[in-house]
Each structure stands twice: as structure tokens, then as C-alpha cells.
C-alpha atoms as one frame of an Amber mdcrd trajectory, in Angstrom:
protein
  -0.183   0.173  -0.026   2.031   3.493  -0.865   1.490   5.430   1.967   2.593
   9.929   2.055   5.634   9.867   4.248   6.524  14.093   4.936  10.092  13.663
   5.381  12.193  17.005   6.261  15.328  17.455   8.988  14.415  20.214  11.218
  16.165  22.698  13.893  15.607  22.125  17.690  13.817  25.195  17.486  11.637
  24.265  14.703  12.565  25.689  11.360  13.796  24.072   8.731  16.203  26.685
   7.086  18.172  29.240   8.387  17.099  32.961   8.009  16.931  34.472   4.570
  17.017  31.716   1.908  16.402  31.967  -1.958  17.925  30.068  -4.761  21.460
  31.177  -3.577  21.539  30.563  -0.500  19.761  27.584  -0.813  19.064  26.504
   3.393  19.534  30.466   4.189  22.376  31.185   6.784  22.888  28.236   8.427
  20.586  26.121   7.710  23.776  22.966   6.419  23.145  22.157   9.902  19.735
  20.560   9.715  21.790  18.723   6.493  24.544  16.999   8.402  23.486  13.156
   9.781  23.036  12.900   5.559  26.334  13.165   4.970  27.179  11.465   8.179
  29.470   8.135   8.349  26.769   6.761  11.318  25.939   3.768   9.907  22.275
   4.314  11.774  22.097   7.171   9.650  23.148   5.802   6.541  20.463   3.170
   6.791  17.763   5.551   7.430  19.186   7.759   4.555  18.885   4.638   2.540
  15.646   3.433   3.403  14.082   5.934   3.630  15.016   7.031  -0.659  14.845
   3.325  -1.746  11.198   3.962  -0.449  10.238   6.797  -3.466   8.345   5.317
  -5.388   7.831   9.618  -5.506   9.113  12.674  -5.128   6.756  15.695  -4.087
   8.255  19.055  -4.190   6.910  22.678  -3.601   8.353  25.334  -6.407  10.638
  27.463  -4.302  12.639  24.512  -3.214  12.425  23.415  -6.826  13.707  26.572
  -7.800  17.002  25.842  -4.989  17.453  22.753  -6.583  17.059  23.504  -9.209
  19.393  26.501  -9.301  23.573  26.416 -10.182  24.188  25.747  -6.334  22.030
  22.803  -5.968  21.681  19.258  -6.287  24.586  17.384  -8.869  25.455  14.207
  -9.214  27.065  13.768  -5.528  23.916  15.150  -3.317  20.896  15.030  -5.428
  17.924  13.159  -4.013  19.288   9.405  -2.627  22.966  10.350  -4.519  25.105
   7.409  -4.994  21.744   5.418  -2.373  18.937   4.029  -5.039  18.247   5.235
  -8.370  16.157   8.481  -9.001  12.107   8.845  -8.750  10.168  10.675 -10.493
   9.151  13.688  -8.974   6.172  16.014  -8.509   6.456  19.936  -8.696   3.294
  21.953  -6.623   3.505  25.197  -8.576   1.639  28.232 -10.160   3.395  28.013
 -13.491   6.013  25.613 -15.063   9.652  26.571 -15.332  10.266  27.676 -18.287
  14.142  25.252 -18.384  14.875  23.028 -16.448  18.503  22.614 -15.322  18.413
  18.973 -14.130  17.072  17.472 -17.752  18.460  13.795 -16.016  15.572  13.859
 -13.977  11.550  12.672 -13.995  10.228  15.549 -13.365   5.803  16.559 -13.499
   4.809  20.295 -12.624   1.058  20.140 -11.047  -0.311  23.255 -11.510  -4.061
  23.031  -9.992  -2.554  22.244  -6.487  -1.299  20.001  -3.644  -3.916  17.237
  -3.480  -3.669  17.023  -7.968  -0.210  16.662  -6.905   0.002  14.429  -4.109
  -2.663  12.207  -6.181  -0.590  12.473  -9.428   2.788  11.290  -7.421   0.430
   8.228  -6.472  -0.074   6.451  -9.912   3.393   7.207 -10.039   4.379   6.302
  -7.180   1.941   2.523  -7.602   2.978   1.917 -11.031   6.667   1.355  -9.745
   5.548  -1.103  -7.364   3.888  -2.456  -9.355   7.264  -2.265 -11.855   9.991
  -3.626  -8.559   7.969  -5.824  -7.645   7.240  -3.977  -3.975   5.013  -1.300
  -2.315   6.884   2.346  -3.003   5.868   5.803  -0.926   5.076   9.307  -2.410
   7.723  10.561  -0.052   6.354  14.512   0.631  10.501  16.727   0.780   9.412
  20.193   1.757   9.555  22.575   1.456   8.073  23.741   4.830   5.460  25.447
   3.953   4.391  22.617   1.155   4.734  19.658   3.954   2.412  22.017   6.836
  -0.562  22.549   4.288  -0.294  18.995   3.206  -0.085  18.302   6.421  -3.662
  20.647   7.713  -4.876  19.468   4.579  -5.266  15.623   5.778  -2.998  14.006
   3.088  -0.565  12.749   4.891   0.195   9.540   6.649   3.430  10.044   8.211
   5.855  12.740   9.800   9.930  11.338   9.635  10.854  14.033  11.263  15.627
  14.104  11.565  15.637  16.836  14.274  19.574  18.088  14.377  21.186  19.309
  17.410  20.886  23.236  16.100  19.219  26.018  17.379  18.987  28.370  14.269
  17.361  31.361  15.972  14.740  32.487  11.998  13.872  30.575   9.584  11.638
  29.138   7.704   8.978  27.690  10.467   8.140  23.975   9.789   4.371  24.546
  11.787   2.293  27.628  11.960  -0.436  26.971  13.239  -3.408  25.338  11.623
  -5.119  21.952  12.113  -4.621  20.279  14.846  -3.503  16.532  14.363  -2.608
  13.917  15.908   0.830  11.600  15.398   2.093   8.068  17.300   5.447   7.975
  18.118   6.387   4.856  15.744  10.428   5.122  16.537  13.944   7.080  17.159
  17.065   6.984  16.397  18.981   8.835  17.926  22.911   9.731  15.995  25.857
  11.653  16.573  23.647  14.070  14.762  20.708  13.491  14.686  17.569  12.310
  16.210  14.748  10.695  13.269  11.702  10.465  14.785   8.650   8.791  13.529
   4.702   9.556  13.910   1.681   7.861  12.416   0.007  10.242  11.859  -4.430
   9.439  13.657
């Protein structure tokens, strides 16, 4: 069964970027500390990254995040989604209008202009098709940014919330939670490493 999993790194004070994020400063000032775990040699960090990317049948992201990862200082073969871990899933971008061009032409991009719910539906279809081809259940991963995940939680579109809690206080930046609809969570797993506390919750 395909699940919708919101998966994101967050600071102790609840930010998913540092101050002043943008295409030339993707994670904001100091925000690189949020993803230290993803480049760690810790066996548990490596396992969590490997398992997380291996389950990805499709990945949903917002337009601002797309502009960062597709920008000149964005993803490459060493830093892209699941780089060095698994094959590349389909990517679905929620946007008001498709970009005129895409730098990362080696990836499978779909641009949905009719809202987040339709983007999640499109991603689910891609994940289910990949599941059939690979003979195992694959999931839709909402990788961000924070506003996209917050909107998906508010709309009841998310089955699982996976947080990578980094040991850093950023002071300001892009908050993950800004109010919205209350949601009850059930803790499913906690894994602590030297670089993060990895938390997984089922959304009730």
C-alpha cells in the first residue's frame, strides 16, 4: 500500500531553513547544519537515508524548493535526492506555472498547476506504477519545503511524519509549523545518532 510520508530535517526550534533562504542560499544562513546527518558516516544515519530513499516511488516538492535544487548551486550527482543510494524516483512539483527550462534534465519532472492535492494524486499514481514494476510497495515522499508539508498536514494528505531533528538552534528561518489544523500523532520509532534524532510518527 502506498503511503504519503512527509520527510524533512528540522532544527530544535522548529525551522527547516536558516535565515534568508533563497536560490543562492538554499538552506539559509546556518541551515546546512540541518542536513549534517545525510552526509554522516554513522551507520544508523546511512541506514535511515538508504531506507528512506529506497521506499520513494515519487517525491513531491514545492516550487521554491524546486528553484533551489534546480538552480546553479543546487543538486548534482553527489548531492541529489538519494545520491549514491538508489535509482532516481519521479519528482512532482507543485507550481503556479511550469518553469521555462530545467537544468536537471536527467530527472523525471512533472509540474502540477492545479494544487497540492492533485500533485499528491499524480505522485501516488507514479509511485503505484513503480511499485508494480519493482514488485514491492513504494511510497510518496513529501520532501518540502516547510510550507508544502504544512499545507499537506493541514489538508489531511499525510499518513506518516518523519522528522530528522538536528542539534542546532537557528533562531529564525522557515518554520515547519505555523498553526493550522491540530493533528494527533502516534510515535512509531526514535533513533538517536551523533548528528540527529530521527523521529517517525503515524498521523491519526
